CSV table of C-alpha atoms in Angstrom, one decimal:
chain,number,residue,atom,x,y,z
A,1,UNK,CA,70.9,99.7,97.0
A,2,UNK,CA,71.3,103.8,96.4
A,3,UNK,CA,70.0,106.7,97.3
A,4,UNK,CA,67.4,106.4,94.7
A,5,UNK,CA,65.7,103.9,97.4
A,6,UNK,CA,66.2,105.8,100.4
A,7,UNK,CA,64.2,108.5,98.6
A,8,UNK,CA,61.4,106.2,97.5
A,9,UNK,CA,61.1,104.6,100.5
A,10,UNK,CA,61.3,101.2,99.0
A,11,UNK,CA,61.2,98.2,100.9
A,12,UNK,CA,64.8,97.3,100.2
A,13,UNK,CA,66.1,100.5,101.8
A,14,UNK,CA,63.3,100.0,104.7
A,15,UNK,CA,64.9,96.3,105.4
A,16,UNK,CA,68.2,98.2,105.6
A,17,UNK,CA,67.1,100.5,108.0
A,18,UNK,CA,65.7,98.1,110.9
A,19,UNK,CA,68.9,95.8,110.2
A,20,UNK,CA,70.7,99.4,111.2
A,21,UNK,CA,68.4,99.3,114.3
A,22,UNK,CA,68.6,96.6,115.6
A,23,UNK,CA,71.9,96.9,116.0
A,24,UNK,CA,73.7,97.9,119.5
A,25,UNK,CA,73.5,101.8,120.5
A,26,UNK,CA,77.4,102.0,119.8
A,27,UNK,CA,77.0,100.5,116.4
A,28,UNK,CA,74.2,103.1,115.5
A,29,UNK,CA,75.6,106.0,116.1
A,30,UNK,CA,79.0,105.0,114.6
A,31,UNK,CA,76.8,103.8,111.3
A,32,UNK,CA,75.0,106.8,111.1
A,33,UNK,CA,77.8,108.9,111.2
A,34,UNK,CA,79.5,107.2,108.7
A,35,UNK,CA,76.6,107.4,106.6
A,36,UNK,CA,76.6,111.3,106.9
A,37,UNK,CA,79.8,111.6,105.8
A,38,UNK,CA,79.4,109.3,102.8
A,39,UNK,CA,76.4,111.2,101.5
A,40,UNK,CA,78.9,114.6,102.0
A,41,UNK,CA,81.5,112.9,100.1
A,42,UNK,CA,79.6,111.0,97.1
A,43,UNK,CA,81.5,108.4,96.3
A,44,UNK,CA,79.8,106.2,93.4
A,45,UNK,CA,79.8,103.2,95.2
A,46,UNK,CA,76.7,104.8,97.5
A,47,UNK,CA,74.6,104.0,94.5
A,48,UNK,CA,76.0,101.6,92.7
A,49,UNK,CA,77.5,99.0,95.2
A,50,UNK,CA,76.5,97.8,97.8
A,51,UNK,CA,78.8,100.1,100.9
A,52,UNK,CA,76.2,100.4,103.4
A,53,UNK,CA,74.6,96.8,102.9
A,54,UNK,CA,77.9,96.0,103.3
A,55,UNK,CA,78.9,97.0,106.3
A,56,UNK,CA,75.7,96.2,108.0
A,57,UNK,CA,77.1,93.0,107.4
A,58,UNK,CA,80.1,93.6,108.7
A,59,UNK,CA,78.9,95.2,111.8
A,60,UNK,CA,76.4,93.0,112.5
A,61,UNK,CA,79.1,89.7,112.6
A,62,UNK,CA,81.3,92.2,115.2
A,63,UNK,CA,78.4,93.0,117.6
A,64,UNK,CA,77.4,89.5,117.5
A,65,UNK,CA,81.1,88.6,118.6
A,66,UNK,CA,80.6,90.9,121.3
A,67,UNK,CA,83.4,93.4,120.2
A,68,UNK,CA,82.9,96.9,120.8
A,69,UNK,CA,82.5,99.3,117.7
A,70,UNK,CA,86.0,100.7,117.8
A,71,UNK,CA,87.6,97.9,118.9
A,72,UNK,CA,86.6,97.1,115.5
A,73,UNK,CA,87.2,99.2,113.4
A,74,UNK,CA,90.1,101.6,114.9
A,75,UNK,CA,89.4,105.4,117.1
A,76,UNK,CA,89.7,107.2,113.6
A,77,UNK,CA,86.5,106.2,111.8
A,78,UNK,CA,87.4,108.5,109.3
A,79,UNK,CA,90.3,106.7,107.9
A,80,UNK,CA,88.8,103.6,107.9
A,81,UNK,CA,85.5,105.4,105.7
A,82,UNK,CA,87.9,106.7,103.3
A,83,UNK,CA,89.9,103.2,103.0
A,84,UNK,CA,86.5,101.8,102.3
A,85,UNK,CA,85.8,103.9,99.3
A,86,UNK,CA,89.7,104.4,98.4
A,87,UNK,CA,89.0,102.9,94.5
A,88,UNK,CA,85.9,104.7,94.3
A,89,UNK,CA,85.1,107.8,92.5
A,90,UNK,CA,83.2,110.2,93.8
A,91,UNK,CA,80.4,112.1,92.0
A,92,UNK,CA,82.4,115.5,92.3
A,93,UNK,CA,85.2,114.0,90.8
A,94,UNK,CA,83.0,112.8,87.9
A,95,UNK,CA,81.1,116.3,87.6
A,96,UNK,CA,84.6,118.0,87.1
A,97,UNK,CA,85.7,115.8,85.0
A,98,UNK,CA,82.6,116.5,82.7
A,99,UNK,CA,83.1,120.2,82.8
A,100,UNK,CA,86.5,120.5,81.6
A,101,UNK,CA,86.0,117.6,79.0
A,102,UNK,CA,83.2,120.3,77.9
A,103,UNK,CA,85.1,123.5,78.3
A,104,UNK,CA,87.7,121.7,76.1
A,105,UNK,CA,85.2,120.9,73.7
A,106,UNK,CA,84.2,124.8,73.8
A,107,UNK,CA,87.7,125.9,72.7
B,1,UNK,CA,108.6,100.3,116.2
B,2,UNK,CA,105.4,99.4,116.0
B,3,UNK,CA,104.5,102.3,114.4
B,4,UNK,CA,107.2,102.2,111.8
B,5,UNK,CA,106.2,98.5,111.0
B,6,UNK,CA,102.4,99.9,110.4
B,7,UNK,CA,103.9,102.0,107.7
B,8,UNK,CA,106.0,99.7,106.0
B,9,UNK,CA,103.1,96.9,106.4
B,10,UNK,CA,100.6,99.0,104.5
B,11,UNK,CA,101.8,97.9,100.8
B,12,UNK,CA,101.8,94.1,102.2
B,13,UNK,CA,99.2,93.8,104.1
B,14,UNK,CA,96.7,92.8,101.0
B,15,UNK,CA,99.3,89.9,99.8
B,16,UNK,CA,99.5,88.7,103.4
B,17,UNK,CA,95.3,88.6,103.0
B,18,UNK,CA,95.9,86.6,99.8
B,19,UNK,CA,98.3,84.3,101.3
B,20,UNK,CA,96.2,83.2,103.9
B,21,UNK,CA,93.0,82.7,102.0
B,22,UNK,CA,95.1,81.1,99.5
B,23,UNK,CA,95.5,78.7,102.3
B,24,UNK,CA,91.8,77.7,102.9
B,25,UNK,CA,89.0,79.5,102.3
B,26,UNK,CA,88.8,81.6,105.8
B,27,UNK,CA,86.6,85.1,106.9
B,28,UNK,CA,87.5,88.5,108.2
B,29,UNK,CA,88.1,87.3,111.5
B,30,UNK,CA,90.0,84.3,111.1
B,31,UNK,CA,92.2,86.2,108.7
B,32,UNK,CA,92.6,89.2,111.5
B,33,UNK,CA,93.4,86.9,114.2
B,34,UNK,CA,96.0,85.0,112.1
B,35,UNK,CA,98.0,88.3,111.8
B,36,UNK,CA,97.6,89.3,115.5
B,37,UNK,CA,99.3,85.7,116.0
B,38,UNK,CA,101.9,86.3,113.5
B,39,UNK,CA,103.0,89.3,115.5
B,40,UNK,CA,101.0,91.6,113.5
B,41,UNK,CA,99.4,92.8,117.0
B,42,UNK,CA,97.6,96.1,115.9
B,43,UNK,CA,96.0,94.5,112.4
B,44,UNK,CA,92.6,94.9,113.5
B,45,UNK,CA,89.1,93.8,111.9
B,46,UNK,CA,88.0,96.7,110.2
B,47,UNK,CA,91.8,96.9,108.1
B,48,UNK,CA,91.1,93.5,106.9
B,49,UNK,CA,87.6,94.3,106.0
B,50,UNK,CA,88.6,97.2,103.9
B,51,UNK,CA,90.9,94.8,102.3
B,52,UNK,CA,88.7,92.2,101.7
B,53,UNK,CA,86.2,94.2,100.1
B,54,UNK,CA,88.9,95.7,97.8
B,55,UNK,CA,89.8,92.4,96.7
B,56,UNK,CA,86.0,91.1,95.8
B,57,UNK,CA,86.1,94.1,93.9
B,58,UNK,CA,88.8,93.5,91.7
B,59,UNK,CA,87.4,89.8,91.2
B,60,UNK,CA,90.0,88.2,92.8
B,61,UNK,CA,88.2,85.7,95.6
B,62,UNK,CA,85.2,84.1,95.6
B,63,UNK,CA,82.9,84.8,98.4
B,64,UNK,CA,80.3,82.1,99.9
B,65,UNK,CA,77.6,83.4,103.0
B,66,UNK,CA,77.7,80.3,105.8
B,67,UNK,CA,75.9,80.4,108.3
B,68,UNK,CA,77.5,80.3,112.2
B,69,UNK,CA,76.8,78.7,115.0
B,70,UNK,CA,76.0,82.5,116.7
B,71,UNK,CA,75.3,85.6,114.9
B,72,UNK,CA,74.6,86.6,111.3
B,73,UNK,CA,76.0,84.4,108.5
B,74,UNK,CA,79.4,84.7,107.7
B,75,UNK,CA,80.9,85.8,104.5
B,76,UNK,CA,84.1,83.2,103.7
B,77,UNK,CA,86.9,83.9,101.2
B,78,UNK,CA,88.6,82.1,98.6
B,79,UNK,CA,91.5,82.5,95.5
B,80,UNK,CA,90.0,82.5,92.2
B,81,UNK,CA,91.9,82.0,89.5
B,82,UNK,CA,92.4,86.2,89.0
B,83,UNK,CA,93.5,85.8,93.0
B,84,UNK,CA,95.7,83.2,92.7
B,85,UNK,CA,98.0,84.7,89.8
B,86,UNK,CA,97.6,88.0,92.1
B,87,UNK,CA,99.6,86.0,95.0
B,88,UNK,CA,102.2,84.5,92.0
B,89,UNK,CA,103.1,88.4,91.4
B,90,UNK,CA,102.9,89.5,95.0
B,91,UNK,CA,105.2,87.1,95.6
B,92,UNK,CA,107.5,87.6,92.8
B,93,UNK,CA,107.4,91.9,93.4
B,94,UNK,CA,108.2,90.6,97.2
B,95,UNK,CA,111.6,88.9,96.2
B,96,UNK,CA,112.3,91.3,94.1
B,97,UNK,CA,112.3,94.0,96.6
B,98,UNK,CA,113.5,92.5,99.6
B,99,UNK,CA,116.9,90.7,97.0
B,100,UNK,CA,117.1,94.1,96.4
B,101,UNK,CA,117.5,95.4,99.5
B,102,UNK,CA,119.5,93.0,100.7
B,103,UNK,CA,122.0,93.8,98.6
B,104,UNK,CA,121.7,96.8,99.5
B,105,UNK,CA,122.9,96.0,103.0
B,106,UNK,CA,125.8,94.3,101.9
B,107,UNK,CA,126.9,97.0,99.9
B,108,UNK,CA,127.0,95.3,96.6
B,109,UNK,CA,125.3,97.1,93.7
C,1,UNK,CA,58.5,125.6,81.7
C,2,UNK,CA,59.8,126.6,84.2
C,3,UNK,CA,63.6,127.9,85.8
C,4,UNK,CA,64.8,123.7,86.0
C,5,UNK,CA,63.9,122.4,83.0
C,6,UNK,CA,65.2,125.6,80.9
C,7,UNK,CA,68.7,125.0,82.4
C,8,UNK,CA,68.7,120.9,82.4
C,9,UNK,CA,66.7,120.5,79.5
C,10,UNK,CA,63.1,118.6,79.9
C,11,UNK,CA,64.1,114.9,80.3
C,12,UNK,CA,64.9,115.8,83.8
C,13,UNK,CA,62.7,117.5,84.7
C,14,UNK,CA,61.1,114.2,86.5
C,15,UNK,CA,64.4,113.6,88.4
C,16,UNK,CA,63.6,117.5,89.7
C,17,UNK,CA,60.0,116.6,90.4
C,18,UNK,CA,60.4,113.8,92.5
C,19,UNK,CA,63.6,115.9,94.4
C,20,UNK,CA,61.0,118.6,95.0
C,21,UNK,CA,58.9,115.9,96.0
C,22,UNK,CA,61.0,114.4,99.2
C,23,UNK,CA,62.0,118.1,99.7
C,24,UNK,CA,58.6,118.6,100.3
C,25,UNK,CA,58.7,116.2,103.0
C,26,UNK,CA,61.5,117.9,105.2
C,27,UNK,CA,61.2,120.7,107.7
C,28,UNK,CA,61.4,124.2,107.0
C,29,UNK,CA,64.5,124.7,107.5
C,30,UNK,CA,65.8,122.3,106.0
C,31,UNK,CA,63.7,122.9,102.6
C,32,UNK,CA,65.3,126.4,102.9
C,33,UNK,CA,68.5,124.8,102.8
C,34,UNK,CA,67.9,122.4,100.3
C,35,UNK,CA,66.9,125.9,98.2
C,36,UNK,CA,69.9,127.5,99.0
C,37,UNK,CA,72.0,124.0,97.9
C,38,UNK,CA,70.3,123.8,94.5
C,39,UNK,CA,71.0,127.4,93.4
C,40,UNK,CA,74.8,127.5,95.0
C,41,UNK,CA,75.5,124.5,92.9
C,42,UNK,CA,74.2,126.1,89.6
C,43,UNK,CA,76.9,128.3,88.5
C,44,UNK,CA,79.2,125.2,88.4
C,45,UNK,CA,80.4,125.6,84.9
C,46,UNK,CA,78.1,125.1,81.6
C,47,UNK,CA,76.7,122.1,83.4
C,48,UNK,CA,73.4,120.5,81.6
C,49,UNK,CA,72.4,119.3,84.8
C,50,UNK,CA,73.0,115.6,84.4
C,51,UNK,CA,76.3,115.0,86.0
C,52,UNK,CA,75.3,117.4,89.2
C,53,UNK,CA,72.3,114.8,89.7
C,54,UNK,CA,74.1,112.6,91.8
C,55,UNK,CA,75.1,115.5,93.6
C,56,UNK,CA,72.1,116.9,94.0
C,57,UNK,CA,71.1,113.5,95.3
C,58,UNK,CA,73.6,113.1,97.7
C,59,UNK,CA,73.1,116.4,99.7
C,60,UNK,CA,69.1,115.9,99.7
C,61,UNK,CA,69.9,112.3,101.3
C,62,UNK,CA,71.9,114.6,103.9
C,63,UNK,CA,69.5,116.4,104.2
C,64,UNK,CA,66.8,113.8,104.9
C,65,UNK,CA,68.9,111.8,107.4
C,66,UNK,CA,70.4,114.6,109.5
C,67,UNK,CA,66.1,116.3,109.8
C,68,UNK,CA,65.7,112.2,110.6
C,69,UNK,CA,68.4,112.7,113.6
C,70,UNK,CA,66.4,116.0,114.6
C,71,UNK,CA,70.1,117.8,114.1
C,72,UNK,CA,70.1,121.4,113.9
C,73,UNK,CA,70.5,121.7,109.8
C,74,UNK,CA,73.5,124.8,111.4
C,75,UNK,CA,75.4,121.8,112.8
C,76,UNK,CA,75.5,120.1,108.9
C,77,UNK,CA,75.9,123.2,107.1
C,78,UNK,CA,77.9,125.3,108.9
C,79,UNK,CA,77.8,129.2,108.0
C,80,UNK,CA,79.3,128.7,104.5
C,81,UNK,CA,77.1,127.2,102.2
C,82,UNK,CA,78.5,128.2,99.4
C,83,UNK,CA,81.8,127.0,100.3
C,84,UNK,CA,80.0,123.6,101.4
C,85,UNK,CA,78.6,123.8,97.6
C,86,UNK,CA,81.7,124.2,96.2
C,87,UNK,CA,83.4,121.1,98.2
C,88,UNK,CA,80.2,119.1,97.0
C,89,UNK,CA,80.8,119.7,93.7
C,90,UNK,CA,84.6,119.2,93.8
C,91,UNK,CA,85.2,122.6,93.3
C,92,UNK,CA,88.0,125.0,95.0
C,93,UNK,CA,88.3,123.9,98.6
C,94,UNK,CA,87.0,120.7,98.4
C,95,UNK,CA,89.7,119.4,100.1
C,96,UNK,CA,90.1,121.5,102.8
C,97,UNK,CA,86.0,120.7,103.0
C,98,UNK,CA,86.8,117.0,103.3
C,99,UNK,CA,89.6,117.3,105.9
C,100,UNK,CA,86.5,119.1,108.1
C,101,UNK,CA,83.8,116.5,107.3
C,102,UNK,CA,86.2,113.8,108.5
C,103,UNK,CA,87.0,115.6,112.1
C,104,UNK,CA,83.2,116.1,112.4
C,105,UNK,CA,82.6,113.0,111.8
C,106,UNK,CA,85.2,111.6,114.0
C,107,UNK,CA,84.5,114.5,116.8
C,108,UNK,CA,80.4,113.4,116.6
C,109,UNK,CA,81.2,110.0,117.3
C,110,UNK,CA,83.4,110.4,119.9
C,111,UNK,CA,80.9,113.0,121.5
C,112,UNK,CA,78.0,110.6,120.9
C,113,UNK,CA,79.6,107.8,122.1
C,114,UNK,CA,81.0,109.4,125.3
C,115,UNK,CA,77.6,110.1,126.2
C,116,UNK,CA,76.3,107.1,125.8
C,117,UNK,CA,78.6,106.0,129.0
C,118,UNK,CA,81.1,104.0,127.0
């Protein structure tokens, strides 16, 4: 599921977003947060794994247990968002490398 | 010292995942409470989810959805083949290191 | 043609279309912004448009969840959108840019949990 279906509204992406609200409050806003942050950072695996499915999943098992949000994941959400896309690349990364392969090439 | 033992679990953490599935096939919070109980006290759920999710990356455990008696299904974890030889060289870097260090300790070279 | 498809070349020109297209659908403010994005991130090198797509992508998803939220687009940009550009693309500062993104995100969630009396 990537962007590409957040834009076109398709019914995937739709499914994704009432899973997100049915969740509890504190699980929202933590989600959506994270999501923000994601979309800053571009990491590949937006659009071509499945990291927000995936921890709908996730988040979904902890509220059902009844454990708070941070309780499950740790105070610095950050961290954990970067640990989640540690092996990924991120689309900057790829755009620069495609520049200086092309610059090379220009030489 | 529980900081310091954060630090130095970091590398470890992922073979002590393995180990466990390797065990049974398990989930996140099996897995997390199993380390809290080996004195691993601040291992919480989210580290072993990062961890987990690394390791279905790489094709190293197979993952089945069950469902639970409350609450969403749950995703359960076990070796593959690529996992299993995984936890053959985690343990053998793990001997390595620690027959290294000590001899290290007892001042031989 | 027009200014897009003379940079990226034609074939992408639906990409563009259908990025004007949920554009179209945000406020104001937020289309300025969205503007603003698209020609900051130009000038990245001899780019042929392709590999700033995702890119491009990504900050328009921003874009359309934060105008979701009803956030003020000041609170996502900031003052520097250039410099925000720049750390999008990878470019000088990005890392300093990242550093930032991860206390926002950490200082929203603890200010939006607080107030939700946790």
């Amino acid at each position: 599921m990537g962007i590409q279906d957040i834009i076109e509204g398709k019914k995937q992406w739709r499914a994704h977003v009432a899973r997100v609200k049915a969740l509890p409050r504190d699980y929202q806003i933590v989600y959506q947060e994270m999501q923000k942050y994601f979309f800053k950072v571009g990491p590949v695996d937006l659009t071509e794994g499945n990291l927000l499915s995936g921890i709908v999943d996730f988040f979904e098992e902890g509220a059902a247990a009844g454990t708070g949000v941070l309780e499950l994941i740790g105070d610095d959400v950050a961290a954990f968002c970067d640990d989640l896309i540690k092996d990924s690349r991120t689309y900057a990364e790829i755009y620069q490398e495609s520049i200086s392969k092309e610059s090379g090439k220009a030489k | 010292m529980v900081d310091d033992l954060r630090e130095m679990l970091k590398g470890t953490l992922e073979g002590c995942v393995l180990e466990i599935i390797g065990n049974e096939e398990t989930y996140g919070y099996a897995i997390t409470r199993r380390l809290n109980e080996l004195g691993f006290a601040d291992v919480i759920e989210g580290t072993v989810y990062t961890i987990l999710l690394r390791l279905e990356k790489n094709g190293l455990v197979q993952v089945t959805k069950r469902p639970s008696e409350m609450g969403p299904p749950r995703k359960f974890y076990a070796l593959n083949d690529a996992g299993r030889e995984e936890l053959g060289r985690f343990w053998a870097k793990w001997e390595y290191l620690s027959s290294r260090i000590d001899k290290l300790r007892e001042g031989g070279r | 043609m027009n200014f897009w498809e003379t940079i990226t070349g034609s074939d992408l020109t639906r990409e563009f279309k259908a990025f004007e297209a949920r554009a179209g659908a945000l406020p104001a403010d937020y289309r300025a912004a969205w503007n603003q994005i698209k020609f900051q991130l130009l000038p990245y090198g001899n780019f042929t448009g392709r590999n700033l797509m995702p890119v491009l992508d990504s900050a328009l998803g921003l874009l359309e969840q934060t105008a979701a939220d009803g956030q003020g687009i000041h609170d996502v940009l900031g003052d520097d959108i250039p410099g925000f550009c720049a750390a999008l693309a990878g470019g000088e500062g990005a890392r300093s840019y990242r550093d930032r993104w991860r206390e926002q995100l950490n200082r929203n969630v603890a200010r939006k949990l607080g107030r939700l009396g946790g």
